[in-house]
Amino acid sequence: MSFFDQTYDVIVVGGGHAGCEAAAAAANMGSSTLLVTMNLQTIAQMSCNPAMGGIAKGQIVREIDAMGGYSGIVSDRTAIQFKMLNKSKGPAMWSPRVQSDRMRFAEEWRLMLEQTPNLDFYQEMVNGLLIEGDRVAGVRTSLGIEIKAKSVILTNGTFLNGLIHIGEKQFGGGRAGERSATGITEQLVDLGFDSGRMKTGTPPRVDGRSLDFSKMIEQPGDEDPQKFSYSDRTKPLTKQRSCQMSYTSPEVHNLLREGFDRSPMFNGRIKSTGPRYCPSIEDKINRFADKDRHQLFVEPEGWDTIEYYVNGFSTSLPEDVQFKALRQVAGFEHVKFFRPGYAIEYDYFPPTQLKHTLETKLVNGLYFAGQINGTTGYEEAASQGLMAGINASLKVSEKDPFILKRDEAYIGVLVDDLITKGTKEPYRMFTSRAEYRTLLRQDNADSRLTPRSFEIGLAREDRMKALEKKEAAAQNLVDFFNSTSIQPEEANPVLEEKGTSPMKQSDKMVKIFSRPQIALEDMLQFNDVKSYVREHDLDTEVLEQAEIRIKYDGYIAKEKANADKLQRLENIKIPDNFDYTKLKSLSFEAREKLSKIRPTTISQASRVSGVSPSDISVMLVYMGR
């Protein structure tokens, strides 16, 4: 007998970053939603580093925010430092990142979810799914309570049969201090799903009072900090906390090597694959034996706490080895541990078993999001949760699915990579994974995605109006530069100072602005520009948009044309029941891979690993193209 007397539209299992965004999206789209998690006190817990954003990840957070997700707002409200990374490169590479107050981040998420209509909560372990025929019908908890639902989103993170390793010691757990979840993997495997194991790790947490920051290098935030969210519900930081930087040394490395025979990574106890681009310290000194030092970023966990995160020292070595080695790092001579680092192994399900909506191919109405799909990172998880929540809600309402293409969003790249190529190691987003990163900049995520989200009922009307106002202001400023002339006597002092050739006669301002040596701050020295900006009260975002449109217009247009050409293959659909075995001209590998992945378009088929251009030609000929 259940005390849940309703059938929910959507049940979300797990309260991490994926689960929170999934629950918020489904509820905000009008679906009756239940978030079930093992511990309501650890909703949106930052299990690893206390930060959001970074290279490519910052673009994802801005995309989530542009569609009406909560991650950007929560990040802004609980930030203690803001940095725009890669500012010395072109705008396609700019990536926002915040250092977060870990406790307040989780609290803010909890409070925002509690204020979300249509959303209920329940604390307990889900250890099984209710299945009727080929579709999901709800969940079963460890108390035997059955809760009915039209769709279920699994966002179990590292909790599915989680196993924690510290040196020779190992014990069950989903993260430090919390038990693992059991039952779901076994049931899914019985239903025909393939599963695997992955590994991730985390560094020690230390007492800031025991550190000597005078021996470290200060890492302050930006002088003029921006923010993640496009909405007016947040403000940029007015004060910030600095991080610090120190280095390992050959002595540190030698002490760590002494413990390698007790390391679960090297003695065979850990058999699963860890993240290639965020390796443990023992993996780094083993793989990069020629380097005599590695950076360590010492990050405060909040405004007021004394707890610090040692970024770059992720490890599963025995706690005594960790302690002895870290005490040889400059500034850590008297360090006190809050807790040692550890590695964790957990179950995941290869994401080639999903559709682009993140719904499973085997069970109707069942969605996977986050680390269950083999990804790593808060941002990657949150974006999948958002997409799963949107699509579960749309399916329940019998509406068309919401799918982002590779030229529309980093989120589109991430989902397509996962379901088309799969992953055998924790997947992390990088700008290099995107073919169209000039189009997918962090500054234009609202232009790309807010209209699309507004159409499906997630982004609010006030966001659309704010976007329209910003777009008009930016275009009007571009038009101003195109139509306004400047005289040589005003322009030449600035041009000569910047080492670019002087003007000989009056010309349009856009000609000057287009020069690579001239930046926005240089243009703001001219009287007409200063007057225009002051008169129209233009903010940083509008000015930045105008500058990018003028300076990178040619690059953007070229990349858009390339994307449009490839769209031709995206429009050629492959029937659901297409029999690849009939095409004897396809390579054996192509027939095998395509039969397994079951791509929906020729474009997706061309991205499947092992499918060659000649295989695509065969399919095009067969389809009369």
Short mmCIF file of N, CA and C in Angstrom, two decimals, residues 407 435-436 439 555-568:
data_model
loop_
_atom_site.label_atom_id
_atom_site.label_comp_id
_atom_site.label_asym_id
_atom_site.label_seq_id
_atom_site.Cartn_x
_atom_site.Cartn_y
_atom_site.Cartn_z
N ASP A 407 25.05 22.17 -34.17
CA ASP A 407 25.36 23.57 -34.48
C ASP A 407 24.49 24.53 -33.66
N GLU A 435 32.27 21.19 -33.62
CA GLU A 435 32.72 21.63 -34.94
C GLU A 435 32.42 23.11 -35.18
N TYR A 436 31.43 23.64 -34.45
CA TYR A 436 30.93 24.99 -34.73
C TYR A 436 31.08 25.90 -33.52
N LEU A 439 30.03 29.52 -33.55
CA LEU A 439 28.59 29.75 -33.39
C LEU A 439 28.14 29.55 -31.95
N TYR A 555 33.88 35.25 -39.98
CA TYR A 555 34.09 33.89 -39.46
C TYR A 555 32.75 33.24 -39.12
N ILE A 556 31.87 34.03 -38.49
CA ILE A 556 30.57 33.49 -38.09
C ILE A 556 29.75 33.09 -39.31
N ALA A 557 29.76 33.95 -40.33
CA ALA A 557 28.99 33.66 -41.55
C ALA A 557 29.53 32.40 -42.24
N LYS A 558 30.86 32.25 -42.28
CA LYS A 558 31.46 31.08 -42.92
C LYS A 558 31.09 29.80 -42.19
N GLU A 559 31.15 29.83 -40.86
CA GLU A 559 30.82 28.62 -40.09
C GLU A 559 29.34 28.29 -40.21
N LYS A 560 28.51 29.32 -40.27
CA LYS A 560 27.06 29.09 -40.44
C LYS A 560 26.80 28.43 -41.79
N ALA A 561 27.50 28.88 -42.82
CA ALA A 561 27.33 28.29 -44.15
C ALA A 561 27.74 26.81 -44.15
N ASN A 562 28.84 26.50 -43.45
CA ASN A 562 29.28 25.10 -43.35
C ASN A 562 28.24 24.25 -42.63
N ALA A 563 27.68 24.81 -41.57
CA ALA A 563 26.65 24.08 -40.80
C ALA A 563 25.42 23.85 -41.66
N ASP A 564 25.05 24.85 -42.46
CA ASP A 564 23.87 24.72 -43.32
C ASP A 564 24.07 23.64 -44.39
N LYS A 565 25.32 23.53 -44.90
CA LYS A 565 25.60 22.49 -45.90
C LYS A 565 25.40 21.10 -45.30
N LEU A 566 25.92 20.91 -44.10
CA LEU A 566 25.80 19.60 -43.45
C LEU A 566 24.37 19.30 -43.02
N GLN A 567 23.55 20.34 -42.90
CA GLN A 567 22.16 20.15 -42.53
C GLN A 567 21.43 19.30 -43.56
N ARG A 568 21.94 19.29 -44.80
CA ARG A 568 21.34 18.48 -45.86
C ARG A 568 21.27 17.01 -45.45
#
